[in-house]
mmCIF file of C-alpha atoms in Angstrom:
data_model
loop_
_atom_site.group_PDB
_atom_site.id
_atom_site.type_symbol
_atom_site.label_atom_id
_atom_site.label_comp_id
_atom_site.label_asym_id
_atom_site.label_seq_id
_atom_site.Cartn_x
_atom_site.Cartn_y
_atom_site.Cartn_z
ATOM 1 C CA UNK A 1 -2.432 3.559 -26.765
ATOM 2 C CA UNK A 2 -3.118 2.821 -22.974
ATOM 3 C CA UNK A 3 -5.686 -0.805 -22.625
ATOM 4 C CA UNK A 4 -8.434 -0.646 -20.095
ATOM 5 C CA UNK A 5 -10.648 -3.736 -19.424
ATOM 6 C CA UNK A 6 -14.260 -2.914 -17.770
ATOM 7 C CA UNK A 7 -16.308 -5.993 -16.443
ATOM 8 C CA UNK A 8 -19.647 -4.608 -15.978
ATOM 9 C CA UNK A 9 -22.859 -6.691 -16.333
ATOM 10 C CA UNK A 10 -25.142 -3.841 -16.775
ATOM 11 C CA UNK A 11 -24.509 -2.966 -20.465
ATOM 12 C CA UNK A 12 -25.524 0.517 -20.220
ATOM 13 C CA UNK A 13 -23.207 1.334 -17.472
ATOM 14 C CA UNK A 14 -20.533 -0.535 -19.229
ATOM 15 C CA UNK A 15 -21.167 0.914 -22.662
ATOM 16 C CA UNK A 16 -21.131 4.593 -21.200
ATOM 17 C CA UNK A 17 -17.778 3.948 -19.062
ATOM 18 C CA UNK A 18 -16.308 2.256 -22.484
ATOM 19 C CA UNK A 19 -17.382 5.033 -24.533
ATOM 20 C CA UNK A 20 -15.722 7.986 -22.151
ATOM 21 C CA UNK A 21 -12.652 6.145 -21.977
ATOM 22 C CA UNK A 22 -12.535 5.740 -25.768
ATOM 23 C CA UNK A 23 -13.048 9.501 -26.386
ATOM 24 C CA UNK A 24 -10.177 10.227 -23.989
ATOM 25 C CA UNK A 25 -8.041 8.086 -26.071
ATOM 26 C CA UNK A 26 -8.063 4.327 -24.368
ATOM 27 C CA UNK A 27 -8.480 1.059 -26.247
ATOM 28 C CA UNK A 28 -11.370 -0.579 -24.094
ATOM 29 C CA UNK A 29 -12.211 -4.526 -23.497
ATOM 30 C CA UNK A 30 -15.798 -4.670 -22.153
ATOM 31 C CA UNK A 31 -16.709 -7.991 -20.396
ATOM 32 C CA UNK A 32 -20.330 -8.810 -19.754
ATOM 33 C CA UNK A 33 -19.780 -11.243 -16.788
ATOM 34 C CA UNK A 34 -16.966 -12.145 -14.407
ATOM 35 C CA UNK A 35 -16.428 -15.421 -15.717
ATOM 36 C CA UNK A 36 -15.794 -14.110 -18.925
ATOM 37 C CA UNK A 37 -14.117 -10.970 -17.725
ATOM 38 C CA UNK A 38 -11.556 -13.011 -15.659
ATOM 39 C CA UNK A 39 -10.456 -15.222 -18.543
ATOM 40 C CA UNK A 40 -9.656 -11.822 -20.507
ATOM 41 C CA UNK A 41 -7.988 -10.384 -17.811
ATOM 42 C CA UNK A 42 -5.371 -13.127 -17.114
ATOM 43 C CA UNK A 43 -4.890 -14.132 -20.848
ATOM 44 C CA UNK A 44 -4.238 -10.516 -21.820
ATOM 45 C CA UNK A 45 -1.807 -7.800 -20.455
ATOM 46 C CA UNK A 46 -3.970 -4.322 -19.622
ATOM 47 C CA UNK A 47 -2.742 -1.244 -17.871
ATOM 48 C CA UNK A 48 -5.510 -0.598 -16.016
ATOM 49 C CA UNK A 49 -9.009 -2.952 -15.043
ATOM 50 C CA UNK A 50 -12.167 -1.482 -13.642
ATOM 51 C CA UNK A 51 -14.277 -3.874 -12.151
ATOM 52 C CA UNK A 52 -17.875 -4.171 -11.178
ATOM 53 C CA UNK A 53 -18.467 -5.732 -7.221
ATOM 54 C CA UNK A 54 -21.303 -7.332 -7.693
ATOM 55 C CA UNK A 55 -20.878 -9.703 -10.891
ATOM 56 C CA UNK A 56 -22.868 -12.885 -12.172
ATOM 57 C CA UNK A 57 -20.692 -16.400 -11.985
ATOM 58 C CA UNK A 58 -17.722 -14.981 -10.210
ATOM 59 C CA UNK A 59 -17.622 -11.647 -8.293
ATOM 60 C CA UNK A 60 -14.994 -8.352 -8.966
ATOM 61 C CA UNK A 61 -13.307 -9.132 -5.371
ATOM 62 C CA UNK A 62 -12.062 -12.748 -6.731
ATOM 63 C CA UNK A 63 -11.582 -11.081 -9.803
ATOM 64 C CA UNK A 64 -9.074 -8.580 -8.194
ATOM 65 C CA UNK A 65 -7.450 -11.352 -6.079
ATOM 66 C CA UNK A 66 -6.489 -13.655 -9.018
ATOM 67 C CA UNK A 67 -5.366 -10.438 -10.670
ATOM 68 C CA UNK A 68 -3.151 -9.353 -7.624
ATOM 69 C CA UNK A 69 -1.310 -12.955 -7.902
ATOM 70 C CA UNK A 70 0.777 -12.318 -10.539
ATOM 71 C CA UNK A 71 0.192 -8.748 -11.514
ATOM 72 C CA UNK A 72 0.547 -5.110 -9.732
ATOM 73 C CA UNK A 73 -1.152 -3.334 -12.541
ATOM 74 C CA UNK A 74 -3.777 -0.778 -10.644
ATOM 75 C CA UNK A 75 -7.423 -1.776 -10.364
ATOM 76 C CA UNK A 76 -10.599 0.609 -9.943
ATOM 77 C CA UNK A 77 -13.708 -1.150 -8.158
ATOM 78 C CA UNK A 78 -16.926 -0.164 -9.010
ATOM 79 C CA UNK A 79 -19.679 -0.536 -6.330
ATOM 80 C CA UNK A 80 -23.391 -0.027 -5.011
ATOM 81 C CA UNK A 81 -22.218 0.217 -1.547
ATOM 82 C CA UNK A 82 -20.482 2.870 0.648
ATOM 83 C CA UNK A 83 -20.008 0.908 3.954
ATOM 84 C CA UNK A 84 -16.381 1.373 5.111
ATOM 85 C CA UNK A 85 -16.343 -2.512 5.738
ATOM 86 C CA UNK A 86 -16.813 -3.259 1.776
ATOM 87 C CA UNK A 87 -14.000 -0.602 0.750
ATOM 88 C CA UNK A 88 -11.559 -2.122 3.793
ATOM 89 C CA UNK A 89 -12.222 -5.423 2.151
ATOM 90 C CA UNK A 90 -11.360 -4.153 -1.021
ATOM 91 C CA UNK A 91 -8.386 -2.403 -0.103
ATOM 92 C CA UNK A 92 -6.772 -5.458 1.869
ATOM 93 C CA UNK A 93 -7.061 -7.593 -1.195
ATOM 94 C CA UNK A 94 -5.326 -5.043 -3.119
ATOM 95 C CA UNK A 95 -7.492 -2.617 -5.173
ATOM 96 C CA UNK A 96 -6.080 0.691 -5.898
ATOM 97 C CA UNK A 97 -9.453 2.944 -5.624
ATOM 98 C CA UNK A 98 -13.184 2.747 -5.973
ATOM 99 C CA UNK A 99 -16.092 4.593 -7.359
ATOM 100 C CA UNK A 100 -19.549 4.413 -5.937
ATOM 101 C CA UNK A 101 -22.555 4.259 -7.907
ATOM 102 C CA UNK A 102 -24.338 6.862 -9.029
ATOM 103 C CA UNK A 103 -20.800 8.737 -10.325
ATOM 104 C CA UNK A 104 -19.659 10.661 -12.896
ATOM 105 C CA UNK A 105 -18.119 8.957 -16.036
ATOM 106 C CA UNK A 106 -15.781 12.302 -16.348
ATOM 107 C CA UNK A 107 -14.411 11.302 -12.639
ATOM 108 C CA UNK A 108 -13.649 7.815 -13.605
ATOM 109 C CA UNK A 109 -11.717 8.569 -16.848
ATOM 110 C CA UNK A 110 -9.694 11.279 -14.420
ATOM 111 C CA UNK A 111 -9.138 8.440 -11.987
ATOM 112 C CA UNK A 112 -7.937 6.042 -14.746
ATOM 113 C CA UNK A 113 -5.437 8.391 -16.436
ATOM 114 C CA UNK A 114 -4.313 9.639 -12.618
ATOM 115 C CA UNK A 115 -3.762 5.635 -11.776
ATOM 116 C CA UNK A 116 -1.810 4.818 -14.907
ATOM 117 C CA UNK A 117 0.471 8.101 -14.806
ATOM 118 C CA UNK A 118 1.132 7.089 -11.010
ATOM 119 C CA UNK A 119 1.990 3.450 -11.718
ATOM 120 C CA UNK A 120 4.673 4.405 -14.990
ATOM 121 C CA UNK A 121 6.289 7.495 -12.786
ATOM 122 C CA UNK A 122 6.481 4.778 -9.888
ATOM 123 C CA UNK A 123 7.930 1.794 -12.367
ATOM 124 C CA UNK A 124 10.113 4.978 -13.859
ATOM 125 C CA UNK A 125 11.866 5.863 -10.663
ATOM 126 C CA UNK A 126 12.394 2.828 -9.325
ATOM 127 C CA UNK A 127 14.525 1.598 -12.428
ATOM 128 C CA UNK A 128 16.274 5.054 -12.521
ATOM 129 C CA UNK A 129 17.179 4.992 -8.539
ATOM 130 C CA UNK A 130 20.814 4.387 -7.646
ATOM 131 C CA UNK A 131 19.673 3.487 -4.057
ATOM 132 C CA UNK A 132 17.834 -0.107 -4.195
ATOM 133 C CA UNK A 133 16.837 -0.221 -0.609
ATOM 134 C CA UNK A 134 15.465 1.631 2.462
ATOM 135 C CA UNK A 135 16.591 0.496 5.544
ATOM 136 C CA UNK A 136 15.016 1.567 8.800
ATOM 137 C CA UNK A 137 15.932 -0.948 12.161
ATOM 138 C CA UNK A 138 14.633 -3.988 11.242
ATOM 139 C CA UNK A 139 12.396 -3.103 8.074
ATOM 140 C CA UNK A 140 13.980 -3.488 4.613
ATOM 141 C CA UNK A 141 12.398 -2.497 1.692
ATOM 142 C CA UNK A 142 13.860 -4.039 -1.630
ATOM 143 C CA UNK A 143 12.900 -0.957 -3.986
ATOM 144 C CA UNK A 144 13.649 -2.826 -7.419
ATOM 145 C CA UNK A 145 11.934 -6.048 -6.310
ATOM 146 C CA UNK A 146 8.993 -4.017 -4.426
ATOM 147 C CA UNK A 147 9.926 -6.448 -1.559
ATOM 148 C CA UNK A 148 9.120 -5.438 2.119
ATOM 149 C CA UNK A 149 11.232 -7.234 4.755
ATOM 150 C CA UNK A 150 10.972 -7.240 8.849
ATOM 151 C CA UNK A 151 13.453 -8.422 10.682
ATOM 152 C CA UNK A 152 14.253 -10.860 7.954
ATOM 153 C CA UNK A 153 10.478 -12.074 7.450
ATOM 154 C CA UNK A 154 8.783 -11.118 4.300
ATOM 155 C CA UNK A 155 5.703 -8.959 4.788
ATOM 156 C CA UNK A 156 3.254 -8.701 2.412
ATOM 157 C CA UNK A 157 1.637 -5.769 1.166
ATOM 158 C CA UNK A 158 -0.881 -4.586 -1.651
ATOM 159 C CA UNK A 159 0.595 -2.246 -4.334
ATOM 160 C CA UNK A 160 -1.345 0.836 -2.861
ATOM 161 C CA UNK A 161 0.456 -0.362 0.884
ATOM 162 C CA UNK A 162 3.439 -0.489 -0.308
ATOM 163 C CA UNK A 163 4.173 2.983 -2.129
ATOM 164 C CA UNK A 164 2.341 4.626 1.078
ATOM 165 C CA UNK A 165 5.057 2.682 2.994
ATOM 166 C CA UNK A 166 7.936 3.606 0.862
ATOM 167 C CA UNK A 167 6.354 7.174 0.564
ATOM 168 C CA UNK A 168 7.125 7.703 4.191
ATOM 169 C CA UNK A 169 10.035 5.690 4.593
ATOM 170 C CA UNK A 170 11.628 7.740 1.777
ATOM 171 C CA UNK A 171 12.012 11.253 4.527
ATOM 172 C CA UNK A 172 12.088 9.315 8.343
ATOM 173 C CA UNK A 173 10.923 11.518 10.483
ATOM 174 C CA UNK A 174 9.332 13.958 8.340
ATOM 175 C CA UNK A 175 5.495 14.751 8.574
ATOM 176 C CA UNK A 176 3.316 13.906 5.604
ATOM 177 C CA UNK A 177 -0.002 15.536 5.190
ATOM 178 C CA UNK A 178 -2.887 13.597 4.713
ATOM 179 C CA UNK A 179 -3.367 15.432 1.133
ATOM 180 C CA UNK A 180 -0.024 15.229 0.406
ATOM 181 C CA UNK A 181 -0.167 11.299 0.700
ATOM 182 C CA UNK A 182 -2.995 10.996 -1.322
ATOM 183 C CA UNK A 183 -1.651 13.069 -3.909
ATOM 184 C CA UNK A 184 1.755 11.509 -4.132
ATOM 185 C CA UNK A 185 0.360 7.531 -3.664
ATOM 186 C CA UNK A 186 -3.137 8.023 -5.633
ATOM 187 C CA UNK A 187 -1.991 10.821 -7.853
ATOM 188 C CA UNK A 188 -5.240 12.481 -6.761
ATOM 189 C CA UNK A 189 -6.571 15.902 -5.251
ATOM 190 C CA UNK A 190 -10.000 14.530 -3.345
ATOM 191 C CA UNK A 191 -10.800 15.438 0.375
ATOM 192 C CA UNK A 192 -13.709 12.860 0.602
ATOM 193 C CA UNK A 193 -11.493 10.255 0.039
ATOM 194 C CA UNK A 194 -8.675 10.865 2.704
ATOM 195 C CA UNK A 195 -10.292 8.443 4.960
ATOM 196 C CA UNK A 196 -8.401 5.984 2.469
ATOM 197 C CA UNK A 197 -5.461 6.912 3.787
ATOM 198 C CA UNK A 198 -6.675 5.708 7.602
ATOM 199 C CA UNK A 199 -7.853 2.375 6.271
ATOM 200 C CA UNK A 200 -4.225 1.602 4.706
ATOM 201 C CA UNK A 201 -2.476 3.051 7.571
ATOM 202 C CA UNK A 202 -4.346 0.390 9.823
ATOM 203 C CA UNK A 203 -3.503 -2.632 7.446
ATOM 204 C CA UNK A 204 0.299 -1.555 6.752
ATOM 205 C CA UNK A 205 0.236 -1.153 10.988
ATOM 206 C CA UNK A 206 -1.306 -4.530 11.338
ATOM 207 C CA UNK A 207 1.390 -6.429 9.245
ATOM 208 C CA UNK A 208 4.313 -4.282 10.108
ATOM 209 C CA UNK A 209 4.306 -3.463 14.030
ATOM 210 C CA UNK A 210 4.437 -5.911 16.718
ATOM 211 C CA UNK A 211 1.371 -3.976 18.752
ATOM 212 C CA UNK A 212 -0.859 -1.921 15.933
ATOM 213 C CA UNK A 213 -2.224 -0.178 18.473
ATOM 214 C CA UNK A 214 1.159 1.061 19.858
ATOM 215 C CA UNK A 215 3.150 1.803 16.447
ATOM 216 C CA UNK A 216 7.080 2.037 16.752
ATOM 217 C CA UNK A 217 7.020 3.199 12.731
ATOM 218 C CA UNK A 218 4.041 4.984 11.607
ATOM 219 C CA UNK A 219 3.272 7.584 13.966
ATOM 220 C CA UNK A 220 -0.261 9.696 13.563
ATOM 221 C CA UNK A 221 0.440 13.208 13.831
ATOM 222 C CA UNK A 222 -3.087 14.226 15.081
ATOM 223 C CA UNK A 223 -4.794 17.244 12.771
ATOM 224 C CA UNK A 224 -1.600 16.867 10.175
ATOM 225 C CA UNK A 225 -1.043 12.877 8.867
ATOM 226 C CA UNK A 226 1.866 10.498 9.320
ATOM 227 C CA UNK A 227 5.660 10.279 9.864
ATOM 228 C CA UNK A 228 8.143 7.142 9.925
ATOM 229 C CA UNK A 229 9.861 7.071 13.066
ATOM 230 C CA UNK A 230 13.555 6.443 12.383
#
C-alpha cells in the first residue's frame, strides 16, 4: 500500500483529502501543521507528499526544500494562490505539481496516482537501461545517478527539470509537442497545465545555457513544442 503524507492546517480540507485518498487505497498520514509535518516527513518514508503552502510555524515551501535535500519523492503543493510567481517559486525548489483551492478531491487523487506511477516507471527504466548516459556536445546526463554535467561542472536540477531534460535529450532533434511532454513527464493529460512546461524549460535554460535568451541546446518550435539540438 502506497503511503501519502498530507500537511494541512485546515482540518476540514485535510480530512476530505485523507478520506478520498484512503478510499482510493492509499495509507494516509495527516499532519496538522508545518512543524509536526516536517518532523514526520524527515523521519518516515512516503511515496508522495501533499503540502499546503500557507502553514503555521513552517510553510509548505520550506518543507519542500527540506524534503528535496534528501529525497526526490513526488510533491504536490496545495495553494490558494494562482499567480505565476507563486508557481514558479514552487517549481524552482523542486515540487512536481500544484492544485489551487478550491479543487476537486477526485482530481487530487488522479494526480496522486499519476505522479506515483510516473515516478516508479522512471526508476524502473533507469535500472533496466543498459545505456547509463546521454552525451550531447558538452552536456552529460548520468542516468544511473540522475546527475547532469555541463563541460564537467555539475548542474543542479529539480526532479521534474531532470525528467524533462532527459526526455528531450533521449531523442535529439525530435520535436516533442507540449501535450506529449506533459503526458510523459507529468503522467497527466491536462491542457490548462501546459504553461507549467514553459516555466520548467525557462528554468532549465537558465541553468544550462550560456545565454538563456539565445539557447543552443533546447530550441522552441513555435506552435508545437520543443526539441534538443544535437
